[in-house]
């Protein structure tokens, strides 16, 4: 970036930085409007802020506006190109890639993007030319090598394609991709023996990848080895119980139907290579490159089911819920995952604070399929978050009934219903559910913690409850919330020395928790460490805390612990005596008290 532009950024930073925070995270239309009224420096800062917030759509708008004001800034051009590509505007990104390539011939990503554009137009020589201009490093660029191999296949030179793929070596991942794509390339010429040999090698390196398993099974079936192909599919299906594509492929082979090769041409092969690496980068910390690979894959094959699912999941992971919904909605209507997709859309609506839309969508799904446990659970979770605890418990009951005979994995259903009953101050029904959850899976620390603390807090079975919490701490020793439960249980049993030890450790594990700091203040007060107690309470008030929790802590600082504690215990007893589903205080637990529906398409 040129010094004059940097100087302008420094001079304008104090003024523009606060504005950029306000500009970020708007939708594209609003961002475009704001960008037209903002200075180039302000647009740059807004773009960087939006990118930091993972709002890549807005970031691309602001950065493009900044670039129009300073089109020769190479660093800004490259940043804008990457952001626009990650945001999914691939056509615009291709135009920017041309500009990047003309001024920075060594830019690998720009060369890759232009090669992908050439592949889409079946210009295979042009694709290899673009990749040939990329700098050669000590470690081969696996994606570029695979694209080059497929470009040779597209030109009809399969021998050269295989030789290109075979240049990949040095680590298991590169070798897996080498053998996978060499097998797919061989399969395009119906060289069954070579395809099967290569794909068997890839399968040996990674038998848990759907892409590898699917390609190998199809090659086996194509060579007349249908039983072996079915067995390969079934082995993975035992681990990927939610992958409907596996079930459909097994059913097709059992009926004697043919399955086409996983890749039939260069475009298919390059799409799979890009998807494979996009899937590897499907994590928050590597979101940008993951989005780039997935968007390039979808540029070649807009209806690629797994690429769309992975893209939506990644967008959801980085908190871009509207974009995640849009990606889910792009998935073809005949998708094997259509039922799960509806649930994921509803989940993202809820996370985008569109709760009524999410609830309506889930009720529609459940009305059409009353046995869809995942949809029922998702609906119950939303009702619980809305503090409609009695209604949530009723819906969890529907999920439990639809699940049939209780299984170990059903612990979360009973636990979630128990928590809903308890929040509705219906301990009579809550306790059996919590006990059942603990019986179904005795190694779930969140259940042991909740049930154990509830027994201690209610003086029902305090010693037994303490044993459950101790076991929860053994299972999750570094969980500040659960260690806090143990300390608070000791406090309730007047074992103040033990309580001090555990609560001090809990604060070390989770120093940002107002509640743990408040508890530590209480035990300090009980052990005549009143100055330290007031310090802990004051510190609790500086942390993120709901307004209705401030009053009691402020009163403890001015009046002491005893009058506040007596009043709170009396109020708690009165609340338990008068069941109500609204605004019920939750007992000692953490935020994992919901049953969680699974995500579709376990394609990794």
XYZ file of C-alpha atoms in Angstrom:
604
model
C 0.000 0.000 0.000
C 1.488 3.388 -0.929
C 2.696 5.689 1.845
C 0.335 8.519 0.960
C -2.657 6.257 1.393
C -1.265 4.904 4.664
C -0.699 8.448 5.869
C -4.303 9.279 5.007
C -5.491 6.272 7.003
C -3.531 7.291 10.061
C -4.770 10.880 9.921
C -8.385 9.843 9.433
C -8.447 6.880 11.814
C -9.803 8.618 14.905
C -12.682 10.113 12.953
C -13.455 7.198 10.664
C -12.997 4.252 12.998
C -16.183 4.813 15.006
C -18.104 5.356 11.792
C -16.730 2.150 10.288
C -18.052 0.100 13.189
C -21.522 1.524 12.574
C -21.254 0.848 8.836
C -20.230 -2.783 9.223
C -22.725 -5.631 9.381
C -25.330 -3.897 7.242
C -26.954 -5.620 4.286
C -25.541 -5.096 0.782
C -28.137 -2.458 -0.190
C -27.545 -0.398 2.923
C -23.780 -0.840 2.604
C -23.882 0.462 -0.971
C -25.868 3.499 0.169
C -23.490 4.169 3.042
C -20.406 3.692 0.854
C -21.624 6.342 -1.583
C -21.701 8.892 1.250
C -18.389 7.951 2.862
C -14.813 9.035 2.180
C -12.334 6.573 0.613
C -10.531 6.201 3.932
C -13.837 5.677 5.737
C -14.831 3.022 3.203
C -11.510 1.249 3.653
C -11.865 1.233 7.427
C -15.504 0.163 7.204
C -14.482 -2.641 4.857
C -11.771 -3.885 7.183
C -14.113 -3.647 10.180
C -16.847 -5.552 8.339
C -14.294 -8.189 7.311
C -13.142 -8.541 10.926
C -16.801 -9.060 11.868
C -17.015 -11.718 9.111
C -19.595 -9.618 7.231
C -17.919 -10.236 3.886
C -20.833 -8.987 1.782
C -20.648 -5.518 3.325
C -16.847 -5.651 3.404
C -16.701 -6.246 -0.332
C -18.994 -3.255 -0.988
C -16.884 -0.873 1.100
C -13.542 -2.122 -0.221
C -14.698 -1.850 -3.833
C -15.759 1.731 -3.118
C -12.326 2.447 -1.613
C -10.642 0.813 -4.623
C -12.538 3.018 -7.056
C -10.960 6.013 -5.343
C -7.445 4.531 -5.461
C -7.404 1.904 -8.264
C -3.591 1.615 -8.392
C -3.119 0.547 -4.783
C -1.874 -3.030 -5.186
C -2.484 -4.117 -1.604
C -5.999 -2.702 -1.622
C -6.681 -4.382 -4.973
C -5.571 -7.774 -3.679
C -7.542 -7.368 -0.425
C -10.664 -6.411 -2.351
C -10.264 -9.311 -4.786
C -10.001 -11.879 -1.973
C -12.915 -10.382 -0.055
C -15.211 -10.225 -3.100
C -14.352 -13.834 -3.933
C -14.977 -15.002 -0.352
C -18.290 -13.103 -0.382
C -19.421 -15.183 -3.372
C -19.506 -12.587 -6.160
C -17.302 -14.732 -8.366
C -17.960 -12.900 -11.641
C -16.855 -9.602 -10.102
C -13.905 -11.382 -8.486
C -12.802 -12.680 -11.899
C -12.619 -9.100 -13.207
C -10.524 -8.159 -10.191
C -8.351 -11.255 -10.712
C -7.491 -9.985 -14.208
C -6.335 -6.704 -12.706
C -4.373 -8.436 -9.938
C -2.708 -10.754 -12.439
C -1.670 -7.910 -14.706
C 0.090 -6.047 -11.899
C 1.215 -9.005 -9.760
C 2.004 -11.998 -12.027
C 3.062 -14.073 -9.013
C -0.307 -13.881 -7.246
C -1.250 -17.554 -6.889
C -4.874 -17.036 -5.974
C -5.513 -14.739 -8.927
C -3.892 -17.273 -11.264
C -5.979 -20.071 -9.766
C -9.198 -18.075 -10.168
C -8.422 -17.306 -13.815
C -7.564 -20.964 -14.410
C -10.953 -21.942 -12.973
C -12.612 -19.460 -15.320
C -10.785 -21.099 -18.232
C -11.836 -24.585 -17.078
C -15.462 -23.441 -17.031
C -15.089 -22.337 -20.656
C -13.306 -25.611 -21.565
C -10.173 -23.598 -22.375
C -7.811 -26.158 -20.922
C -4.614 -24.833 -22.489
C -5.405 -21.373 -21.109
C -5.982 -22.890 -17.670
C -2.558 -24.563 -17.691
C -0.978 -21.339 -18.931
C -2.430 -19.400 -16.011
C -1.206 -21.963 -13.478
C 2.177 -22.160 -15.188
C 2.737 -18.479 -14.380
C 2.388 -19.070 -10.646
C 5.674 -19.124 -8.723
C 7.022 -22.569 -7.887
C 7.752 -23.075 -4.211
C 9.486 -25.884 -2.324
C 6.080 -27.354 -1.488
C 3.732 -28.071 -4.414
C 0.443 -26.182 -4.498
C -1.877 -29.176 -4.224
C -4.978 -27.430 -5.568
C -3.124 -25.911 -8.542
C -1.509 -29.275 -9.314
C -4.866 -31.056 -9.326
C -6.427 -28.366 -11.531
C -3.478 -28.717 -13.939
C -3.940 -32.495 -13.990
C -7.610 -32.147 -14.828
C -6.784 -29.554 -17.498
C -4.610 -32.181 -19.180
C -7.498 -34.634 -18.911
C -9.756 -32.049 -20.526
C -7.297 -31.784 -23.397
C -7.464 -35.553 -23.869
C -3.980 -36.358 -22.545
C -4.788 -38.674 -19.657
C -1.214 -39.962 -19.408
C 0.067 -36.425 -18.804
C -2.803 -35.831 -16.396
C -1.778 -38.826 -14.275
C 1.884 -37.813 -14.345
C 0.920 -34.332 -13.141
C -1.144 -35.733 -10.271
C 1.729 -38.050 -9.361
C 3.993 -35.091 -8.611
C 2.127 -34.750 -5.325
C 3.821 -36.475 -2.404
C 5.457 -35.765 0.905
C 2.505 -36.046 3.270
C -0.566 -38.204 3.713
C -3.034 -35.485 2.749
C -1.314 -34.697 -0.549
C -1.018 -38.397 -1.324
C -4.694 -38.992 -0.558
C -5.708 -36.224 -2.960
C -3.202 -37.538 -5.524
C -4.634 -41.052 -5.473
C -8.244 -39.853 -5.318
C -7.945 -37.633 -8.365
C -5.692 -40.006 -10.282
C -8.386 -42.642 -9.771
C -11.122 -40.258 -10.896
C -9.084 -39.286 -13.986
C -8.502 -42.942 -14.872
C -12.214 -43.570 -14.456
C -13.082 -41.020 -17.150
C -11.418 -43.306 -19.738
C -13.085 -46.427 -18.311
C -9.692 -47.741 -17.209
C -11.352 -49.765 -14.470
C -8.266 -51.488 -13.127
C -6.242 -48.289 -12.747
C -9.194 -46.370 -11.314
C -9.875 -49.072 -8.743
C -6.189 -49.389 -7.785
C -5.766 -45.663 -7.238
C -9.026 -45.210 -5.374
C -8.275 -48.224 -3.162
C -5.050 -46.456 -2.183
C -6.959 -43.249 -1.363
C -9.486 -45.279 0.637
C -6.669 -46.879 2.619
C -5.391 -43.409 3.513
C -8.831 -42.050 4.458
C -11.788 -44.374 4.840
C -13.894 -41.765 6.698
C -14.253 -39.263 3.834
C -17.569 -39.504 1.999
C -15.971 -38.258 -1.229
C -13.257 -40.938 -1.120
C -15.640 -43.708 -0.082
C -18.209 -42.728 -2.721
C -15.607 -42.632 -5.509
C -14.107 -45.989 -4.480
C -17.491 -47.716 -4.105
C -18.610 -46.466 -7.523
C -15.385 -47.748 -9.085
C -15.916 -51.154 -7.464
C -19.513 -51.314 -8.671
C -18.468 -50.236 -12.157
C -16.033 -53.172 -12.173
C -18.806 -55.603 -11.268
C -17.902 -55.817 -7.585
C -21.282 -54.715 -6.298
C -21.187 -56.605 -3.000
C -17.823 -55.076 -2.126
C -19.138 -51.625 -3.051
C -22.188 -52.041 -0.798
C -19.957 -53.153 2.080
C -17.721 -50.089 1.645
C -20.779 -47.843 1.753
C -22.285 -49.630 4.762
C -19.062 -49.380 6.766
C -19.154 -45.602 6.451
C -22.940 -45.471 6.971
C -22.429 -46.890 10.475
C -20.473 -43.716 11.292
C -22.449 -41.260 9.170
C -25.982 -42.117 10.202
C -27.370 -38.830 8.855
C -25.920 -39.028 5.332
C -28.928 -39.799 3.157
C -26.744 -40.009 0.053
C -25.089 -43.107 1.505
C -28.441 -44.741 2.159
C -29.657 -43.903 -1.346
C -26.497 -45.298 -2.983
C -26.758 -48.536 -1.005
C -30.422 -48.908 -1.963
C -29.639 -48.271 -5.641
C -26.909 -50.918 -5.753
C -29.079 -53.447 -3.914
C -31.708 -52.930 -6.617
C -29.114 -53.596 -9.308
C -29.009 -50.010 -10.533
C -25.879 -48.463 -12.053
C -24.042 -45.569 -10.432
C -22.126 -43.190 -12.716
C -18.478 -42.348 -11.910
C -17.970 -39.665 -9.266
C -16.384 -37.384 -11.889
C -17.094 -37.658 -15.598
C -15.072 -34.754 -16.978
C -12.515 -32.068 -16.109
C -15.124 -29.688 -14.784
C -16.418 -32.340 -12.366
C -12.904 -33.189 -11.240
C -11.837 -29.604 -10.597
C -15.079 -28.999 -8.715
C -14.342 -31.955 -6.440
C -10.788 -30.735 -5.829
C -11.988 -27.267 -4.849
C -14.767 -28.683 -2.690
C -12.314 -31.019 -0.955
C -10.075 -28.173 0.107
C -13.004 -25.923 0.958
C -14.229 -28.622 3.277
C -10.827 -28.935 4.938
C -10.929 -25.200 5.682
C -14.502 -25.339 7.012
C -13.580 -23.715 10.330
C -13.935 -20.229 11.718
C -10.219 -19.459 11.841
C -9.728 -20.370 8.157
C -13.084 -19.094 6.955
C -11.845 -16.829 4.151
C -9.902 -19.473 2.222
C -12.656 -22.018 2.861
C -15.259 -19.664 1.396
C -12.989 -18.934 -1.571
C -12.563 -22.603 -2.503
C -16.253 -23.360 -2.007
C -17.380 -20.379 -4.084
C -15.012 -21.384 -6.889
C -16.419 -24.925 -6.770
C -19.961 -23.552 -6.985
C -18.903 -21.260 -9.853
C -18.216 -24.445 -11.813
C -21.172 -26.446 -10.495
C -23.833 -24.203 -8.909
C -25.942 -27.151 -7.697
C -23.131 -29.093 -6.003
C -25.054 -30.347 -2.991
C -22.202 -30.897 -0.566
C -20.459 -27.658 -1.510
C -23.652 -25.746 -0.771
C -24.155 -27.573 2.520
C -20.551 -26.939 3.541
C -20.787 -23.296 2.490
C -23.963 -22.822 4.522
C -22.402 -24.538 7.538
C -19.298 -22.335 7.351
C -21.381 -19.172 7.039
C -23.390 -20.311 10.051
C -20.165 -20.948 11.965
C -18.944 -17.379 11.413
C -22.314 -15.903 12.347
C -23.526 -14.886 8.881
C -26.977 -16.353 9.319
C -28.829 -14.593 6.502
C -26.120 -15.695 4.056
C -26.269 -19.231 5.469
C -30.024 -19.304 4.877
C -29.492 -18.116 1.296
C -26.970 -20.925 0.742
C -29.333 -23.541 2.159
C -32.102 -22.236 -0.082
C -29.889 -22.754 -3.147
C -29.803 -26.500 -2.546
C -31.984 -28.335 -5.099
C -35.499 -29.198 -3.944
C -34.919 -32.898 -4.656
C -31.968 -33.034 -2.259
C -31.721 -36.099 -0.064
C -31.201 -33.693 2.833
C -34.271 -31.504 2.267
C -35.795 -32.301 5.683
C -32.619 -31.437 7.572
C -32.121 -28.313 5.458
C -35.443 -26.929 6.646
C -34.353 -27.403 10.262
C -31.030 -25.672 9.638
C -32.803 -22.737 7.983
C -35.040 -22.447 11.027
C -32.014 -22.598 13.336
C -30.375 -19.746 11.439
C -33.591 -17.725 11.513
C -33.580 -18.089 15.281
C -29.911 -17.117 15.529
C -30.657 -14.065 13.379
C -33.308 -13.010 15.944
C -36.149 -13.936 13.605
C -37.669 -16.208 16.219
C -41.277 -16.074 15.061
C -40.231 -17.025 11.513
C -38.149 -19.897 12.884
C -41.009 -21.163 15.034
C -43.474 -20.971 12.136
C -41.132 -22.907 9.853
C -40.548 -25.627 12.417
C -44.251 -25.972 13.210
C -44.871 -26.399 9.483
C -42.207 -29.120 9.265
C -43.576 -30.939 12.316
C -47.156 -30.728 11.044
C -46.060 -32.476 7.847
C -43.921 -35.040 9.654
C -44.942 -35.555 13.305
C -42.167 -38.142 13.712
C -39.326 -35.789 12.736
C -37.528 -35.781 16.095
C -34.910 -33.232 15.056
C -37.555 -30.720 13.970
C -39.536 -31.304 17.160
C -36.425 -30.782 19.294
C -35.500 -27.607 17.426
C -39.018 -26.245 18.017
C -38.877 -27.130 21.719
C -35.507 -25.416 22.073
C -36.903 -22.208 20.582
C -39.883 -22.281 22.935
C -37.538 -22.795 25.870
C -35.451 -19.771 24.846
C -38.685 -17.766 24.704
C -39.343 -18.853 28.312
C -42.451 -20.773 27.244
C -41.323 -23.582 29.517
C -44.585 -25.519 29.863
C -45.094 -25.536 26.093
C -41.440 -26.502 25.574
C -41.875 -29.482 27.921
C -44.952 -30.597 25.952
C -43.005 -30.474 22.678
C -40.064 -32.367 24.216
C -42.613 -34.997 25.253
C -43.630 -35.266 21.605
C -39.969 -35.834 20.678
C -39.577 -38.500 23.379
C -42.729 -40.288 22.206
C -41.528 -40.188 18.584
C -38.158 -41.680 19.585
C -39.667 -44.913 20.882
C -37.837 -47.076 23.421
C -35.311 -44.919 25.314
C -31.720 -45.263 24.054
C -28.463 -43.966 25.480
C -28.445 -41.142 22.926
C -31.864 -39.993 24.166
C -30.376 -38.650 27.411
C -30.472 -35.117 25.986
C -34.228 -35.316 25.340
C -35.008 -36.263 28.936
C -32.502 -33.752 30.248
C -33.935 -30.919 28.138
C -37.498 -31.753 29.210
C -36.382 -31.951 32.825
C -34.773 -28.529 32.599
C -37.949 -27.135 30.997
C -40.094 -28.570 33.797
C -37.704 -27.185 36.393
C -37.723 -23.733 34.795
C -41.519 -23.907 34.989
C -41.079 -24.686 38.716
C -42.458 -28.190 38.259
C -39.837 -30.175 40.175
C -42.192 -33.129 40.591
C -41.936 -33.832 36.844
C -38.402 -32.463 36.397
C -36.651 -34.809 38.815
C -37.680 -38.133 37.149
C -36.514 -36.824 33.763
C -33.149 -35.745 35.147
C -32.717 -39.122 36.856
C -33.630 -40.892 33.611
C -31.090 -38.812 31.682
C -28.391 -39.789 34.183
C -29.372 -43.470 33.898
C -29.288 -43.419 30.096
C -25.789 -41.920 30.049
C -24.073 -41.785 33.456
C -21.015 -40.054 31.946
C -22.698 -36.783 30.970
C -21.211 -34.104 33.244
C -23.905 -31.523 32.449
C -26.605 -33.922 33.688
C -24.683 -34.919 36.803
C -24.000 -31.265 37.563
C -27.626 -30.174 37.131
C -29.197 -33.041 39.060
C -26.556 -33.013 41.783
C -26.835 -29.298 42.396
C -30.633 -29.447 42.353
C -30.560 -32.063 45.121
C -28.104 -30.023 47.198
C -29.964 -26.757 46.664
C -33.297 -28.295 47.637
C -31.797 -30.259 50.550
C -33.347 -33.366 48.997
C -30.265 -35.643 48.919
C -27.363 -33.286 49.608
C -24.600 -35.879 50.033
C -25.750 -37.865 47.013
C -25.987 -34.646 45.031
C -22.473 -33.686 46.093
C -21.178 -37.045 44.828
C -22.785 -36.395 41.427
C -21.166 -32.968 41.160
C -17.778 -34.391 42.162
C -18.080 -36.938 39.359
C -19.030 -34.160 36.929
C -15.865 -32.282 37.939
C -13.792 -35.437 37.406
C -15.227 -35.761 33.896
C -14.719 -32.085 33.082
C -12.089 -30.713 35.499
C -11.445 -27.484 33.605
C -15.071 -26.404 33.275
C -15.428 -23.283 35.419
C -19.211 -23.593 35.633
C -19.121 -27.140 36.948
C -16.288 -26.415 39.392
C -18.391 -23.462 40.563
C -21.284 -25.851 41.170
C -19.071 -27.951 43.411
C -17.905 -24.899 45.328
C -21.440 -23.594 45.686
C -22.668 -26.996 46.839
C -20.028 -26.938 49.571
C -21.209 -23.433 50.437
C -24.833 -24.609 50.748
C -23.609 -27.376 53.084
C -21.666 -24.805 55.167
C -18.341 -26.427 54.252
C -16.763 -23.034 53.693
C -13.102 -24.057 53.497
C -13.887 -26.564 50.748
C -16.135 -23.992 49.081
C -13.358 -21.381 49.090
C -10.881 -23.747 47.465
C -13.253 -24.749 44.657
C -14.655 -21.278 44.011
C -11.182 -19.754 43.806
C -10.293 -22.410 41.233
C -13.539 -21.736 39.360
C -12.703 -18.020 39.136
C -9.291 -18.903 37.706
C -10.965 -21.115 35.094
C -13.666 -18.580 34.166
C -12.687 -15.118 35.432
C -15.248 -13.337 33.242
C -18.251 -14.920 35.013
C -20.087 -12.447 37.257
C -21.876 -15.312 38.984
C -18.713 -17.170 40.009
C -17.159 -13.944 41.296
C -20.374 -13.252 43.217
C -20.280 -16.731 44.768
C -16.642 -16.285 45.782
C -17.595 -12.998 47.441
C -20.285 -14.789 49.412
C -17.923 -17.423 50.780
C -15.310 -14.796 51.631
C -17.978 -12.976 53.656
C -18.881 -16.188 55.484
C -15.212 -16.733 56.411
C -14.833 -13.192 57.739
C -12.860 -11.941 54.737
C -15.257 -9.043 54.288
C -12.951 -6.649 52.435
C -12.137 -9.356 49.878
C -15.837 -10.200 49.645
C -16.720 -6.626 48.723
C -13.922 -6.582 46.160
C -15.334 -9.741 44.489
C -18.852 -8.292 44.438
C -17.590 -5.014 42.987
C -15.663 -6.967 40.366
C -18.791 -9.006 39.507
C -20.613 -5.730 38.750
C -17.933 -4.791 36.188
C -18.577 -7.959 34.178
C -21.380 -8.755 31.728
C -24.435 -9.081 33.964
C -28.197 -8.693 33.537
C -29.672 -5.569 35.074
C -31.977 -7.547 37.362
C -28.944 -9.281 38.931
C -27.207 -6.036 39.909
C -29.538 -5.009 42.734
C -28.838 -7.890 45.123
C -25.068 -7.571 44.645
C -25.163 -3.803 45.227
C -27.181 -4.379 48.393
C -24.656 -6.957 49.634
C -21.918 -4.357 49.311
C -23.861 -1.790 51.353
C -25.906 -3.981 53.721
C -23.866 -7.164 54.019
C -24.688 -10.694 52.892
C -27.146 -11.904 55.534
C -30.237 -9.747 54.874
C -29.932 -10.186 51.110
C -29.408 -13.934 51.415
C -32.443 -14.333 53.713
C -34.598 -12.365 51.331
C -33.428 -14.340 48.285
C -33.996 -17.692 49.995
C -37.515 -16.636 51.016
C -38.274 -15.491 47.482
C -36.944 -18.748 46.021
C -39.120 -20.803 48.380
C -42.168 -18.742 47.470
C -41.499 -19.120 43.750
C -41.184 -22.876 44.049
C -44.481 -22.973 45.862
C -46.246 -21.120 43.032
C -45.517 -22.769 39.639
C -45.286 -20.378 36.718
C -43.671 -20.870 33.361
C -42.588 -17.250 32.915
C -39.312 -15.702 34.090
C -38.384 -18.665 36.225
C -34.804 -18.476 37.545
C -32.688 -21.324 36.199
C -30.898 -23.506 38.742
C -27.132 -23.834 38.730
C -26.204 -25.010 35.239
C -24.587 -23.719 32.071
C -25.880 -23.043 28.548
C -25.830 -26.682 27.445
C -29.310 -27.562 28.661
C -30.820 -28.041 25.227
C -31.233 -31.126 23.114
C -29.414 -30.463 19.853
C -30.674 -31.612 16.456
C -27.956 -32.879 14.151
C -26.661 -31.138 11.061
C -27.190 -32.641 7.622
C -24.599 -34.017 5.251
C -21.739 -35.546 7.155
C -19.570 -35.336 4.058
C -16.139 -35.157 5.639
